[in-house]
CSV table of C-alpha atoms in Angstrom, one decimal:
chain,number,residue,atom,x,y,z
A,96,MET,CA,-9.4,27.7,-0.8
A,97,LEU,CA,-8.2,28.8,-4.2
A,98,ARG,CA,-4.9,29.9,-2.8
A,99,HIS,CA,-4.5,26.6,-1.1
A,100,VAL,CA,-5.2,24.7,-4.3
A,101,ALA,CA,-2.9,26.9,-6.3
A,102,GLY,CA,-0.2,26.4,-3.7
A,103,ARG,CA,-0.6,22.6,-3.8
A,104,LEU,CA,-0.4,22.6,-7.6
A,105,ALA,CA,2.7,24.9,-7.6
A,106,GLY,CA,4.3,22.6,-5.0
A,107,ALA,CA,3.8,19.7,-7.3
A,108,LEU,CA,6.1,21.1,-10.0
A,109,PRO,CA,9.3,19.8,-8.4
A,110,LEU,CA,7.6,16.4,-8.1
A,111,LEU,CA,6.7,16.4,-11.8
A,112,LEU,CA,10.3,17.4,-12.6
A,113,GLY,CA,11.6,14.5,-10.6
A,114,VAL,CA,9.1,12.1,-12.4
A,115,CYS,CA,10.4,13.3,-15.7
A,116,VAL,CA,14.0,12.7,-14.8
A,117,PHE,CA,13.4,9.4,-13.1
A,118,THR,CA,11.3,8.1,-16.0
A,119,PHE,CA,13.8,9.3,-18.6
A,120,ILE,CA,16.6,7.3,-16.9
A,121,LEU,CA,14.4,4.3,-16.1
A,122,VAL,CA,13.2,3.6,-19.6
A,123,ARG,CA,16.8,3.7,-20.9
A,124,VAL,CA,18.0,1.1,-18.4
A,125,LEU,CA,15.2,-1.4,-19.3
A,126,PRO,CA,16.0,-4.2,-21.7
A,127,GLY,CA,15.5,-3.5,-25.3
A,128,ASP,CA,17.1,-1.2,-27.9
A,129,PRO,CA,14.6,0.9,-30.0
A,130,ALA,CA,17.3,1.2,-32.7
A,131,VAL,CA,17.4,-2.5,-33.1
A,132,TYR,CA,13.6,-2.8,-32.9
A,133,TYR,CA,13.0,-0.1,-35.6
A,134,ALA,CA,15.8,-1.3,-37.9
A,135,THR,CA,15.1,-4.1,-40.3
A,136,GLY,CA,14.9,-6.6,-37.3
A,137,PRO,CA,17.4,-8.6,-35.2
A,138,MET,CA,19.4,-9.5,-38.3
A,139,ALA,CA,20.0,-5.8,-39.1
A,140,SER,CA,23.6,-4.8,-39.7
A,141,ALA,CA,25.5,-2.6,-37.3
A,142,GLU,CA,25.5,0.2,-39.9
A,143,GLU,CA,21.7,0.1,-40.1
A,144,ILE,CA,21.3,0.1,-36.4
A,145,ALA,CA,23.7,3.0,-36.0
A,146,SER,CA,21.8,5.0,-38.7
A,147,VAL,CA,18.5,4.4,-36.9
A,148,ARG,CA,20.0,5.3,-33.5
A,149,LYS,CA,21.3,8.6,-35.0
A,150,SER,CA,18.0,9.4,-36.6
A,151,LEU,CA,16.3,8.9,-33.2
A,152,GLY,CA,18.9,11.1,-31.4
A,153,LEU,CA,20.0,8.2,-29.2
A,154,ASP,CA,23.7,8.7,-30.2
A,155,ARG,CA,23.9,11.9,-28.2
A,156,PRO,CA,25.1,12.0,-24.6
A,157,ILE,CA,22.4,11.2,-22.1
A,158,TYR,CA,22.5,14.7,-20.5
A,159,ALA,CA,21.9,16.2,-24.0
A,160,GLN,CA,18.9,13.9,-24.6
A,161,LEU,CA,17.5,14.8,-21.1
A,162,GLY,CA,17.9,18.5,-21.7
A,163,SER,CA,16.0,18.3,-25.0
A,164,TYR,CA,13.3,16.2,-23.4
A,165,LEU,CA,12.8,18.6,-20.5
A,166,ALA,CA,12.7,21.6,-22.9
A,167,GLY,CA,10.0,19.9,-24.9
A,168,VAL,CA,7.9,19.0,-21.9
A,169,ALA,CA,8.1,22.6,-20.7
A,170,THR,CA,6.4,23.6,-24.0
A,171,GLY,CA,3.9,20.7,-24.0
A,172,ASP,CA,5.9,18.6,-26.5
A,173,PHE,CA,6.3,15.0,-25.2
A,174,GLY,CA,7.9,13.8,-28.4
A,175,ARG,CA,6.7,11.6,-31.2
A,176,SER,CA,5.6,8.0,-30.8
A,177,LEU,CA,7.6,5.6,-32.9
A,178,THR,CA,4.8,3.1,-33.0
A,179,THR,CA,2.0,5.4,-34.2
A,180,GLY,CA,4.0,8.1,-35.8
A,181,GLN,CA,1.9,10.7,-34.0
A,182,PRO,CA,2.8,13.2,-31.3
A,183,VAL,CA,2.6,11.6,-27.9
A,184,SER,CA,0.4,14.4,-26.6
A,185,ALA,CA,-2.1,13.7,-29.5
A,186,ASP,CA,-2.2,10.0,-28.8
A,187,LEU,CA,-2.7,10.5,-25.1
A,188,GLY,CA,-5.4,13.1,-25.7
A,189,GLN,CA,-7.3,10.7,-28.0
A,190,ARG,CA,-7.1,7.7,-25.6
A,191,LEU,CA,-7.4,9.4,-22.2
A,192,PRO,CA,-11.2,9.9,-22.4
A,193,ALA,CA,-11.7,6.1,-22.8
A,194,SER,CA,-9.6,5.4,-19.7
A,195,LEU,CA,-11.3,8.1,-17.7
A,196,GLU,CA,-14.8,6.9,-18.7
A,197,LEU,CA,-14.0,3.4,-17.7
A,198,THR,CA,-12.4,4.5,-14.4
A,199,ALA,CA,-15.3,6.9,-13.6
A,200,PHE,CA,-17.9,4.2,-14.3
A,201,ALA,CA,-16.0,1.6,-12.1
A,202,MET,CA,-15.5,4.2,-9.3
A,203,GLY,CA,-19.1,5.3,-9.4
A,204,LEU,CA,-20.3,1.7,-9.3
A,205,ALA,CA,-18.0,0.8,-6.5
A,206,LEU,CA,-19.0,3.8,-4.4
A,207,SER,CA,-22.7,3.2,-4.9
A,208,LEU,CA,-22.4,-0.3,-3.5
A,209,ALA,CA,-19.4,-0.2,-1.1
A,210,VAL,CA,-20.5,2.8,1.0
A,211,PRO,CA,-24.1,1.6,1.7
A,212,LEU,CA,-22.9,-1.9,2.4
A,213,GLY,CA,-20.2,-0.7,4.7
A,214,VAL,CA,-22.7,1.4,6.7
A,215,LEU,CA,-25.2,-1.4,6.9
A,216,ALA,CA,-22.5,-3.8,8.0
A,217,ALA,CA,-21.5,-1.4,10.8
A,218,ILE,CA,-25.1,-0.9,11.9
A,219,THR,CA,-25.8,-4.6,12.0
A,220,ARG,CA,-22.4,-5.7,13.5
A,221,GLY,CA,-22.1,-9.4,14.0
A,222,SER,CA,-25.2,-10.2,11.9
A,223,TRP,CA,-25.3,-12.4,8.7
A,224,LEU,CA,-25.2,-9.2,6.7
A,225,ASP,CA,-22.0,-8.0,8.4
A,226,HIS,CA,-20.4,-11.4,7.8
A,227,SER,CA,-21.5,-11.4,4.1
A,228,VAL,CA,-20.1,-8.0,3.5
A,229,ARG,CA,-16.8,-8.9,5.0
A,230,LEU,CA,-16.7,-12.1,3.0
A,231,LEU,CA,-17.5,-10.1,-0.2
A,232,GLY,CA,-14.7,-7.7,0.6
A,233,THR,CA,-12.2,-10.6,1.1
A,234,LEU,CA,-13.2,-12.2,-2.2
A,235,GLY,CA,-12.9,-8.8,-4.0
A,236,VAL,CA,-9.2,-8.2,-3.0
A,237,SER,CA,-8.3,-11.9,-3.4
A,238,LEU,CA,-9.2,-12.1,-7.1
A,239,PRO,CA,-6.9,-10.2,-9.6
A,240,THR,CA,-8.8,-8.0,-12.0
A,241,PHE,CA,-7.7,-10.0,-15.0
A,242,VAL,CA,-9.2,-13.2,-13.5
A,243,THR,CA,-12.4,-11.4,-12.8
A,244,GLY,CA,-12.4,-9.9,-16.3
A,245,VAL,CA,-11.8,-13.2,-18.0
A,246,GLY,CA,-14.4,-14.9,-15.9
A,247,LEU,CA,-17.0,-12.3,-16.8
A,248,ILE,CA,-16.2,-12.7,-20.5
A,249,PHE,CA,-16.4,-16.5,-20.2
A,250,VAL,CA,-19.8,-16.5,-18.4
A,251,PHE,CA,-21.7,-13.6,-19.9
A,252,TYR,CA,-20.2,-13.6,-23.5
A,253,PHE,CA,-19.3,-17.2,-24.3
A,254,LYS,CA,-21.7,-19.1,-22.2
A,255,LEU,CA,-24.8,-16.9,-21.8
A,256,GLY,CA,-24.4,-14.7,-24.8
A,257,TRP,CA,-25.7,-11.7,-23.0
A,258,ALA,CA,-22.7,-9.4,-23.4
A,259,PRO,CA,-21.5,-7.9,-26.7
A,260,ASP,CA,-18.1,-8.6,-28.1
A,261,PRO,CA,-15.4,-7.5,-25.6
A,262,ILE,CA,-13.7,-5.3,-28.3
A,263,ASP,CA,-13.6,-1.5,-28.4
A,264,ARG,CA,-16.0,0.9,-26.8
A,265,ILE,CA,-18.9,0.7,-29.3
A,266,ASP,CA,-20.2,-1.6,-32.0
A,267,PRO,CA,-18.3,-1.0,-35.2
A,268,PHE,CA,-21.6,-0.9,-37.1
A,269,VAL,CA,-23.0,1.8,-34.9
A,270,LEU,CA,-22.4,5.4,-35.9
A,271,ARG,CA,-20.3,7.2,-33.2
A,272,PRO,CA,-21.8,10.4,-31.9
A,273,PRO,CA,-20.0,13.7,-32.2
A,274,ALA,CA,-17.2,14.0,-29.7
A,275,VAL,CA,-18.2,16.6,-27.1
A,276,THR,CA,-16.9,15.2,-23.8
A,277,GLY,CA,-15.0,12.2,-25.0
A,278,PHE,CA,-17.2,10.0,-22.8
A,279,LEU,CA,-19.3,7.9,-25.2
A,280,ILE,CA,-22.1,7.4,-22.6
A,281,VAL,CA,-22.5,11.1,-22.3
A,282,ASP,CA,-22.0,12.0,-25.9
A,283,THR,CA,-24.6,9.5,-27.1
A,284,LEU,CA,-27.1,10.9,-24.6
A,285,LEU,CA,-26.3,14.5,-25.8
A,286,ALA,CA,-26.8,13.3,-29.4
A,287,GLY,CA,-30.1,11.6,-28.5
A,288,ASP,CA,-28.9,8.3,-30.1
A,289,MET,CA,-30.2,5.6,-27.8
A,290,GLU,CA,-28.9,2.8,-30.1
A,291,ALA,CA,-25.4,4.1,-29.7
A,292,PHE,CA,-26.0,4.6,-26.0
A,293,ALA,CA,-27.1,1.0,-25.5
A,294,SER,CA,-24.0,-0.2,-27.5
A,295,ALA,CA,-21.6,1.9,-25.5
A,296,LEU,CA,-23.1,1.0,-22.1
A,297,GLY,CA,-23.2,-2.7,-23.0
A,298,ARG,CA,-19.4,-2.7,-23.8
A,299,LEU,CA,-18.7,-0.7,-20.6
A,300,LEU,CA,-20.5,-2.9,-18.2
A,301,LEU,CA,-18.1,-5.9,-18.0
A,302,PRO,CA,-14.8,-4.1,-17.7
A,303,GLY,CA,-16.4,-1.6,-15.3
A,304,ILE,CA,-17.7,-4.4,-13.1
A,305,ALA,CA,-14.3,-6.2,-13.2
A,306,MET,CA,-12.5,-3.0,-12.0
A,307,ALA,CA,-15.2,-2.1,-9.5
A,308,SER,CA,-15.1,-5.5,-7.8
A,309,PHE,CA,-11.5,-5.0,-6.9
A,310,VAL,CA,-11.8,-1.5,-5.4
A,311,MET,CA,-15.1,-2.2,-3.6
A,312,ALA,CA,-13.4,-4.2,-0.9
A,313,PRO,CA,-11.1,-1.5,0.6
A,314,ILE,CA,-13.9,1.1,0.5
A,315,MET,CA,-16.4,-1.3,2.2
A,316,ARG,CA,-13.9,-2.2,4.9
A,317,ILE,CA,-12.8,1.3,5.7
A,318,THR,CA,-16.4,2.5,5.7
A,319,ARG,CA,-17.4,-0.2,8.1
A,320,ALA,CA,-14.4,0.4,10.4
A,321,SER,CA,-14.9,4.2,10.4
A,322,MET,CA,-18.6,3.8,11.1
A,323,LEU,CA,-18.0,1.4,14.0
A,324,SER,CA,-15.7,4.0,15.6
A,325,VAL,CA,-18.3,6.8,15.1
A,326,LEU,CA,-21.3,4.8,16.3
A,327,SER,CA,-19.6,4.2,19.6
A,328,SER,CA,-19.3,8.0,20.2
A,329,ASP,CA,-21.2,9.9,22.8
A,330,PHE,CA,-23.0,12.2,20.4
A,331,ILE,CA,-24.5,9.1,18.5
A,332,ARG,CA,-25.8,7.7,21.8
A,333,THR,CA,-27.3,11.0,22.7
A,334,ALA,CA,-28.9,11.3,19.3
A,335,ARG,CA,-30.4,7.8,19.7
A,336,ALA,CA,-31.6,8.7,23.2
A,337,GLY,CA,-33.1,11.9,21.9
A,338,GLY,CA,-35.3,9.9,19.5
A,339,PHE,CA,-33.8,11.2,16.2
A,340,GLY,CA,-34.7,9.3,13.1
A,341,TRP,CA,-32.6,6.6,11.3
A,342,TRP,CA,-31.4,9.0,8.6
A,343,THR,CA,-30.3,11.7,11.1
A,344,VAL,CA,-28.5,9.3,13.4
A,345,TYR,CA,-26.8,7.0,10.9
A,346,VAL,CA,-26.4,9.1,7.8
A,347,ARG,CA,-26.3,12.7,8.8
A,348,TYR,CA,-24.3,12.3,12.0
A,349,GLY,CA,-22.8,8.9,11.6
A,350,LEU,CA,-21.6,8.8,8.0
A,351,GLY,CA,-21.0,12.5,8.0
A,352,ASN,CA,-18.3,12.1,10.7
A,353,ALA,CA,-17.0,8.9,9.2
A,354,LEU,CA,-16.2,10.2,5.7
A,355,LEU,CA,-12.7,11.5,6.2
A,356,PRO,CA,-11.0,8.0,6.2
A,357,VAL,CA,-13.4,7.0,3.4
A,358,LEU,CA,-12.3,9.9,1.3
A,359,THR,CA,-8.7,9.1,1.8
A,360,THR,CA,-9.3,5.5,0.6
A,361,VAL,CA,-11.3,6.7,-2.4
A,362,GLY,CA,-8.4,9.0,-3.4
A,363,LEU,CA,-6.0,6.1,-3.2
A,364,VAL,CA,-8.1,3.6,-5.1
A,365,ALA,CA,-9.0,6.2,-7.7
A,366,SER,CA,-5.3,6.9,-8.4
A,367,TYR,CA,-4.8,3.1,-8.5
A,368,LEU,CA,-7.6,2.6,-11.0
A,369,ILE,CA,-6.2,5.3,-13.4
A,370,GLY,CA,-2.8,3.6,-13.6
A,371,ALA,CA,-3.7,0.0,-13.1
A,372,ASN,CA,-6.4,-0.4,-15.7
A,373,VAL,CA,-3.7,-1.6,-18.2
A,374,VAL,CA,-4.7,-5.3,-17.7
A,375,ILE,CA,-8.4,-4.7,-18.1
A,376,GLU,CA,-7.9,-2.6,-21.2
A,377,LYS,CA,-5.9,-5.4,-22.8
A,378,VAL,CA,-8.4,-8.1,-21.7
A,379,PHE,CA,-11.3,-6.1,-23.2
A,380,ALA,CA,-9.4,-4.5,-26.1
A,381,TRP,CA,-10.3,-1.1,-24.6
A,382,PRO,CA,-8.6,1.7,-26.5
A,383,GLY,CA,-7.3,3.6,-23.4
A,384,VAL,CA,-3.9,5.0,-22.4
A,385,GLY,CA,-3.1,1.8,-20.4
A,386,ALA,CA,-3.1,-0.4,-23.5
A,387,TYR,CA,-1.2,2.4,-25.4
A,388,ALA,CA,1.5,2.4,-22.8
A,389,LEU,CA,1.8,-1.3,-22.7
A,390,GLN,CA,2.2,-1.5,-26.5
A,391,ALA,CA,4.8,1.3,-26.3
A,392,LEU,CA,6.7,-0.4,-23.5
A,393,LEU,CA,6.9,-3.7,-25.6
A,394,ALA,CA,8.2,-1.7,-28.5
A,395,ALA,CA,10.7,0.3,-26.5
A,396,ASP,CA,8.9,3.5,-27.5
A,397,TYR,CA,10.6,5.9,-25.0
A,398,ALA,CA,8.6,9.0,-25.7
A,399,ALA,CA,5.2,7.3,-25.4
A,400,VAL,CA,6.2,5.5,-22.1
A,401,GLN,CA,7.5,8.8,-20.6
A,402,GLY,CA,4.4,10.7,-21.6
A,403,TYR,CA,2.2,8.1,-20.1
A,404,ILE,CA,4.0,8.1,-16.7
A,405,LEU,CA,4.1,11.9,-16.6
A,406,LEU,CA,0.3,12.0,-17.3
A,407,MET,CA,-0.4,9.4,-14.5
A,408,ALA,CA,1.7,11.5,-12.1
A,409,LEU,CA,-0.3,14.6,-13.0
A,410,ILE,CA,-3.6,12.9,-12.6
A,411,PHE,CA,-2.5,11.5,-9.2
A,412,ILE,CA,-1.6,15.0,-8.1
A,413,LEU,CA,-5.0,16.4,-9.3
A,414,ILE,CA,-6.9,13.6,-7.5
A,415,ASN,CA,-5.1,14.2,-4.2
A,416,THR,CA,-5.7,18.0,-4.5
A,417,THR,CA,-9.4,17.2,-5.1
A,418,ILE,CA,-9.5,15.0,-2.0
A,419,ASP,CA,-8.0,17.9,0.0
A,420,VAL,CA,-10.8,20.2,-1.1
A,421,LEU,CA,-13.4,17.6,-0.2
A,422,TYR,CA,-11.8,17.3,3.2
A,423,ALA,CA,-12.5,21.0,3.8
A,424,ILE,CA,-16.1,20.6,2.5
A,425,VAL,CA,-16.8,17.6,4.8
A,426,ASP,CA,-15.0,18.7,7.9
A,427,PRO,CA,-15.6,22.3,9.2
A,428,ARG,CA,-12.4,22.1,11.3
A,429,ILE,CA,-10.2,21.7,8.3
A,430,ARG,CA,-12.2,24.4,6.5
A,431,ALA,CA,-11.6,26.8,9.4
A,432,GLU,CA,-7.9,26.1,9.4
């Protein structure tokens, strides 16, 4: 298994190289000139723009810029952000835990609801519960995340006043715990600060629910479809006829054999959540890498955009490798191979 994982990660190196080259070229063909942006403004003289372009290294041939960028990436240097003045690797390292915490919370919430509902819908096929689950799934994929997020803010913050201000990860008047994991929920528990925990959890709920509502639908639908296929199998009918209990028939044998398509869907939606939480982070002023990348894109901050896309590609590869390992754990046939 370790050799398999190492082989997958080694095979991903050419993919990461391709992402670096493609992203480098892509950001330079997008509208906007960083030299004009970081000069004195649109009214800057040609001499001022040329001076800024030279200081940024944009006056060199494109192949020379690409070579310098790839040499820096090989040593872990993604360049310096023009908007923050900090190394891109430092900016991403500071903001990545916020995005991962939001994604992990949304994914955990979606799984805890979608898988049981999908199983129950398959068991009670054709019932009111089955139709309700299918309707819920249709509504989930029909509403964009920003619509759900704005709606949650409007109802629970403006109208009911139950939710805290949709700004940042914790109340500014609450002392932040020492950074251990980067996940505020975990760090506040480790510090034993329940006030900070309540503040962090309260600000995590609405964006987490908005993201979970969108990814619940595909997980519910694939769980239902996979369970329906398994429940029609001979071994399930034999288990029922043998008088096995509900847990053994539907969970141990049914869900256990229906998990492979579910795991595939989970890997896809998890990868989607990591990269597509830009909108939610902007709606809720969440200080994650998505909001950082959007700000960098608007400012034509090449280094920051390139670093963000490379980071997303690396996370996507790690998620898919993890799914492969879970395949082997769930399915003995794959483990034997």
